Each structure stands twice: as structure tokens, then as C-alpha cells.
Amino acid sequence: MTKKSKFLRELKRLEQKHNQLSSHNVSLSSIESSKMSKVLEKFMSPYLYLTNDLSSKTKLFTIGVVAWNASLYPEEEREDITDLLFSQEVIGDDVNIKQELTDIVQQLIDRKLTYFPEDKRLIIDFDLQKFGDSDRLFVTSQPIK
């Protein structure tokens, strides 16, 4: 089995577990959303000034979630994860974009490992919604061992 397959199996397992919990009317978001949403906002806070609307903020949080989750895997697997996520099928043929995204994710991984080393929650999903003049972030996470 390749490392990529292990990553995909883990994502599938978490998705199935999330679906099982959802089918039993247990909301993961109600368990940890408020805490994890604040952590994710703090994690991404130095970069939020780069966004000017909900769409760009959602894209930024998406990259942040990729980096956060990748940081939870052993260092030797992280490159495989970013290669898979930024594959030609996903982002196209532009090698520069792939390198830039990989560099950004690596910087965010370093930030996560430096400032949030003890937080071992995998982010399963997030939703950013507009409420009046402000945005509200909802996060579904799962503790990992």
C-alpha cells in the first residue's frame, strides 16, 4: 500500500464515522465546533487581511484546513498528501501554482506545529456563513489519538 492510499483510507474512515454519528442525531459540531472554530480563526488570523469577501475567506480557510490536517500526519507523509491534493487533476498543469500552494501549506504546517502543537483534532468540515455584517465559522472536528 502506498502512503497516499493510507491517507485516503483515513479520510474515508472519518467520513463514515461522521455519517454514523450524524445518523444517530449526534452532532459533532455541537460537541467541539465552538472551540475548534475559535482555534481555526486564531490559526488563520495573520492571513485574514488578505481576503475581502466570503468567497476568498472560504478559500483561505480551505487551504488552512488542508495544512492543519496534514500537520497531524508524520512528516514523511505530508509531501504525499500535498501532492495528492494539488495534483494535475485538481489544479491543472501550472507547476508554479502547485509550488506556491505547496509553499503556503508548508508555512501553515509550520505555524500549526509551532503555535498549536498539542491540538490533535482533525478538521472534518467547516462552513463559513455571512450573518449581517460579520462572518461566522462552524467547524466539525474529530480528536485523533
PDB file of C-alpha atoms in Angstrom:
ATOM      1  CA  MET A   1       0.000   0.000   0.000  1.00  0.00           C
ATOM      2  CA  THR A   2       1.230   3.471  -0.762  1.00  0.00           C
ATOM      3  CA  LYS A   3       1.134   6.339   1.681  1.00  0.00           C
ATOM      4  CA  LYS A   4      -1.492   8.040  -0.461  1.00  0.00           C
ATOM      5  CA  SER A   5      -3.765   5.061  -0.056  1.00  0.00           C
ATOM      6  CA  LYS A   6      -3.350   5.221   3.722  1.00  0.00           C
ATOM      7  CA  PHE A   7      -4.362   8.892   3.690  1.00  0.00           C
ATOM      8  CA  LEU A   8      -7.416   8.209   1.534  1.00  0.00           C
ATOM      9  CA  ARG A   9      -8.437   5.276   3.746  1.00  0.00           C
ATOM     10  CA  GLU A  10      -8.207   7.515   6.820  1.00  0.00           C
ATOM     11  CA  LEU A  11     -10.341  10.217   5.195  1.00  0.00           C
ATOM     12  CA  LYS A  12     -12.906   7.594   4.178  1.00  0.00           C
ATOM     13  CA  ARG A  13     -12.942   6.147   7.711  1.00  0.00           C
ATOM     14  CA  LEU A  14     -13.532   9.592   9.229  1.00  0.00           C
ATOM     15  CA  GLU A  15     -16.266  10.322   6.722  1.00  0.00           C
ATOM     16  CA  GLN A  16     -18.019   7.037   7.585  1.00  0.00           C
ATOM     17  CA  LYS A  17     -17.703   7.732  11.305  1.00  0.00           C
ATOM     18  CA  HIS A  18     -19.092  11.238  10.797  1.00  0.00           C
ATOM     19  CA  ASN A  19     -22.025   9.813   8.801  1.00  0.00           C
ATOM     20  CA  GLN A  20     -22.721   7.213  11.507  1.00  0.00           C
ATOM     21  CA  LEU A  21     -22.747   9.873  14.216  1.00  0.00           C
ATOM     22  CA  SER A  22     -24.950  12.113  12.091  1.00  0.00           C
ATOM     23  CA  SER A  23     -27.411   9.277  11.513  1.00  0.00           C
ATOM     24  CA  HIS A  24     -27.715   8.854  15.298  1.00  0.00           C
ATOM     25  CA  ASN A  25     -28.600  12.538  15.720  1.00  0.00           C
ATOM     26  CA  VAL A  26     -25.296  13.272  17.428  1.00  0.00           C
ATOM     27  CA  SER A  27     -23.818  16.486  16.200  1.00  0.00           C
ATOM     28  CA  LEU A  28     -20.049  16.646  16.164  1.00  0.00           C
ATOM     29  CA  SER A  29     -20.295  20.371  15.590  1.00  0.00           C
ATOM     30  CA  SER A  30     -22.216  20.838  18.830  1.00  0.00           C
ATOM     31  CA  ILE A  31     -19.536  18.902  20.704  1.00  0.00           C
ATOM     32  CA  GLU A  32     -16.494  20.841  19.548  1.00  0.00           C
ATOM     33  CA  SER A  33     -17.482  23.439  16.981  1.00  0.00           C
ATOM     34  CA  SER A  34     -17.256  26.492  19.158  1.00  0.00           C
ATOM     35  CA  LYS A  35     -13.810  25.661  20.454  1.00  0.00           C
ATOM     36  CA  MET A  36     -12.363  24.448  17.161  1.00  0.00           C
ATOM     37  CA  SER A  37     -13.860  27.321  15.208  1.00  0.00           C
ATOM     38  CA  LYS A  38     -12.068  29.778  17.512  1.00  0.00           C
ATOM     39  CA  VAL A  39      -8.820  27.818  17.187  1.00  0.00           C
ATOM     40  CA  LEU A  40      -9.074  27.779  13.390  1.00  0.00           C
ATOM     41  CA  GLU A  41      -9.830  31.508  13.315  1.00  0.00           C
ATOM     42  CA  LYS A  42      -6.804  32.184  15.527  1.00  0.00           C
ATOM     43  CA  PHE A  43      -4.657  29.881  13.381  1.00  0.00           C
ATOM     44  CA  MET A  44      -5.617  31.781  10.211  1.00  0.00           C
ATOM     45  CA  SER A  45      -5.820  35.267  11.747  1.00  0.00           C
ATOM     46  CA  PRO A  46      -2.479  36.563  10.362  1.00  0.00           C
ATOM     47  CA  TYR A  47      -3.758  35.922   6.822  1.00  0.00           C
ATOM     48  CA  LEU A  48      -7.367  37.072   7.011  1.00  0.00           C
ATOM     49  CA  TYR A  49      -6.435  40.603   5.952  1.00  0.00           C
ATOM     50  CA  LEU A  50      -5.704  39.121   2.515  1.00  0.00           C
ATOM     51  CA  THR A  51      -9.410  38.404   1.996  1.00  0.00           C
ATOM     52  CA  ASN A  52     -12.161  40.860   1.164  1.00  0.00           C
ATOM     53  CA  ASP A  53     -15.254  38.691   0.751  1.00  0.00           C
ATOM     54  CA  LEU A  54     -16.817  35.421   1.887  1.00  0.00           C
ATOM     55  CA  SER A  55     -15.590  33.507  -1.156  1.00  0.00           C
ATOM     56  CA  SER A  56     -11.930  34.445  -0.729  1.00  0.00           C
ATOM     57  CA  LYS A  57     -12.128  33.843   3.023  1.00  0.00           C
ATOM     58  CA  THR A  58     -13.597  30.379   2.379  1.00  0.00           C
ATOM     59  CA  LYS A  59     -10.722  29.571   0.003  1.00  0.00           C
ATOM     60  CA  LEU A  60      -8.203  30.725   2.588  1.00  0.00           C
ATOM     61  CA  PHE A  61      -9.812  28.591   5.304  1.00  0.00           C
ATOM     62  CA  THR A  62      -9.805  25.616   2.899  1.00  0.00           C
ATOM     63  CA  ILE A  63      -6.034  25.905   2.479  1.00  0.00           C
ATOM     64  CA  GLY A  64      -5.716  26.328   6.247  1.00  0.00           C
ATOM     65  CA  VAL A  65      -7.710  23.155   6.893  1.00  0.00           C
ATOM     66  CA  VAL A  66      -5.537  21.217   4.421  1.00  0.00           C
ATOM     67  CA  ALA A  67      -2.416  22.400   6.258  1.00  0.00           C
ATOM     68  CA  TRP A  68      -3.896  21.767   9.718  1.00  0.00           C
ATOM     69  CA  ASN A  69      -4.883  18.210   8.840  1.00  0.00           C
ATOM     70  CA  ALA A  70      -1.607  17.479   7.027  1.00  0.00           C
ATOM     71  CA  SER A  71       0.318  18.573  10.121  1.00  0.00           C
ATOM     72  CA  LEU A  72      -1.286  15.728  12.059  1.00  0.00           C
ATOM     73  CA  TYR A  73       0.415  13.129   9.859  1.00  0.00           C
ATOM     74  CA  PRO A  74       4.060  12.090  10.115  1.00  0.00           C
ATOM     75  CA  GLU A  75       6.438  14.393   8.267  1.00  0.00           C
ATOM     76  CA  GLU A  76       7.304  11.768   5.653  1.00  0.00           C
ATOM     77  CA  GLU A  77       3.634  11.509   4.621  1.00  0.00           C
ATOM     78  CA  ARG A  78       2.956  15.246   4.284  1.00  0.00           C
ATOM     79  CA  GLU A  79       4.530  15.584   0.844  1.00  0.00           C
ATOM     80  CA  ASP A  80       2.377  12.736  -0.435  1.00  0.00           C
ATOM     81  CA  ILE A  81      -0.694  14.475   0.958  1.00  0.00           C
ATOM     82  CA  THR A  82       0.063  17.792  -0.736  1.00  0.00           C
ATOM     83  CA  ASP A  83       0.991  16.004  -3.975  1.00  0.00           C
ATOM     84  CA  LEU A  84      -2.380  14.283  -3.922  1.00  0.00           C
ATOM     85  CA  LEU A  85      -4.348  17.416  -3.041  1.00  0.00           C
ATOM     86  CA  PHE A  86      -2.539  19.589  -5.573  1.00  0.00           C
ATOM     87  CA  SER A  87      -2.389  17.015  -8.344  1.00  0.00           C
ATOM     88  CA  GLN A  88      -2.710  17.897 -12.009  1.00  0.00           C
ATOM     89  CA  GLU A  89      -6.320  16.715 -11.988  1.00  0.00           C
ATOM     90  CA  VAL A  90      -7.161  19.172  -9.209  1.00  0.00           C
ATOM     91  CA  ILE A  91      -5.219  22.321 -10.098  1.00  0.00           C
ATOM     92  CA  GLY A  92      -4.231  21.788 -13.715  1.00  0.00           C
ATOM     93  CA  ASP A  93      -0.860  21.938 -15.425  1.00  0.00           C
ATOM     94  CA  ASP A  94       0.582  25.088 -13.853  1.00  0.00           C
ATOM     95  CA  VAL A  95       3.675  23.957 -11.951  1.00  0.00           C
ATOM     96  CA  ASN A  96       4.078  27.422 -10.411  1.00  0.00           C
ATOM     97  CA  ILE A  97       0.632  27.290  -8.806  1.00  0.00           C
ATOM     98  CA  LYS A  98       1.373  23.851  -7.386  1.00  0.00           C
ATOM     99  CA  GLN A  99       4.677  25.089  -5.932  1.00  0.00           C
ATOM    100  CA  GLU A 100       3.080  28.222  -4.475  1.00  0.00           C
ATOM    101  CA  LEU A 101       0.254  26.243  -2.869  1.00  0.00           C
ATOM    102  CA  THR A 102       2.732  23.699  -1.517  1.00  0.00           C
ATOM    103  CA  ASP A 103       4.877  26.503  -0.052  1.00  0.00           C
ATOM    104  CA  ILE A 104       1.834  28.148   1.545  1.00  0.00           C
ATOM    105  CA  VAL A 105       0.676  24.857   3.033  1.00  0.00           C
ATOM    106  CA  GLN A 106       4.185  24.191   4.381  1.00  0.00           C
ATOM    107  CA  GLN A 107       4.255  27.616   6.047  1.00  0.00           C
ATOM    108  CA  LEU A 108       0.870  26.914   7.618  1.00  0.00           C
ATOM    109  CA  ILE A 109       2.009  23.464   8.758  1.00  0.00           C
ATOM    110  CA  ASP A 110       5.000  25.105  10.420  1.00  0.00           C
ATOM    111  CA  ARG A 111       2.665  27.617  12.084  1.00  0.00           C
ATOM    112  CA  LYS A 112       0.395  24.830  13.345  1.00  0.00           C
ATOM    113  CA  LEU A 113       3.322  22.841  14.747  1.00  0.00           C
ATOM    114  CA  THR A 114       4.791  25.936  16.405  1.00  0.00           C
ATOM    115  CA  TYR A 115       1.712  27.565  17.906  1.00  0.00           C
ATOM    116  CA  PHE A 116      -0.802  24.714  18.221  1.00  0.00           C
ATOM    117  CA  PRO A 117       1.341  21.595  18.767  1.00  0.00           C
ATOM    118  CA  GLU A 118      -0.917  19.977  21.365  1.00  0.00           C
ATOM    119  CA  ASP A 119      -4.164  20.294  19.406  1.00  0.00           C
ATOM    120  CA  LYS A 120      -4.667  16.900  17.775  1.00  0.00           C
ATOM    121  CA  ARG A 121      -8.106  17.365  16.231  1.00  0.00           C
ATOM    122  CA  LEU A 122      -8.699  16.510  12.596  1.00  0.00           C
ATOM    123  CA  ILE A 123     -10.949  19.032  10.885  1.00  0.00           C
ATOM    124  CA  ILE A 124     -13.627  17.080   9.071  1.00  0.00           C
ATOM    125  CA  ASP A 125     -15.612  20.002   7.696  1.00  0.00           C
ATOM    126  CA  PHE A 126     -16.174  23.701   8.053  1.00  0.00           C
ATOM    127  CA  ASP A 127     -18.792  26.178   6.958  1.00  0.00           C
ATOM    128  CA  LEU A 128     -18.356  29.922   6.738  1.00  0.00           C
ATOM    129  CA  GLN A 129     -21.611  31.878   6.682  1.00  0.00           C
ATOM    130  CA  LYS A 130     -22.499  35.541   6.431  1.00  0.00           C
ATOM    131  CA  PHE A 131     -24.516  36.900   9.376  1.00  0.00           C
ATOM    132  CA  GLY A 132     -25.311  40.561   8.860  1.00  0.00           C
ATOM    133  CA  ASP A 133     -22.034  42.438   8.751  1.00  0.00           C
ATOM    134  CA  SER A 134     -19.954  39.590  10.124  1.00  0.00           C
ATOM    135  CA  ASP A 135     -18.952  36.069   9.172  1.00  0.00           C
ATOM    136  CA  ARG A 136     -19.483  33.026  11.341  1.00  0.00           C
ATOM    137  CA  LEU A 137     -17.321  29.923  11.173  1.00  0.00           C
ATOM    138  CA  PHE A 138     -18.666  26.467  12.047  1.00  0.00           C
ATOM    139  CA  VAL A 139     -16.195  23.599  12.331  1.00  0.00           C
ATOM    140  CA  THR A 140     -16.666  19.867  12.689  1.00  0.00           C
ATOM    141  CA  SER A 141     -13.618  18.167  14.130  1.00  0.00           C
ATOM    142  CA  GLN A 142     -12.644  14.776  15.449  1.00  0.00           C
ATOM    143  CA  PRO A 143      -9.995  14.104  18.100  1.00  0.00           C
ATOM    144  CA  ILE A 144      -7.301  11.719  16.951  1.00  0.00           C
ATOM    145  CA  LYS A 145      -5.012   9.597  19.044  1.00  0.00           C
TER     146      LYS A 145
END
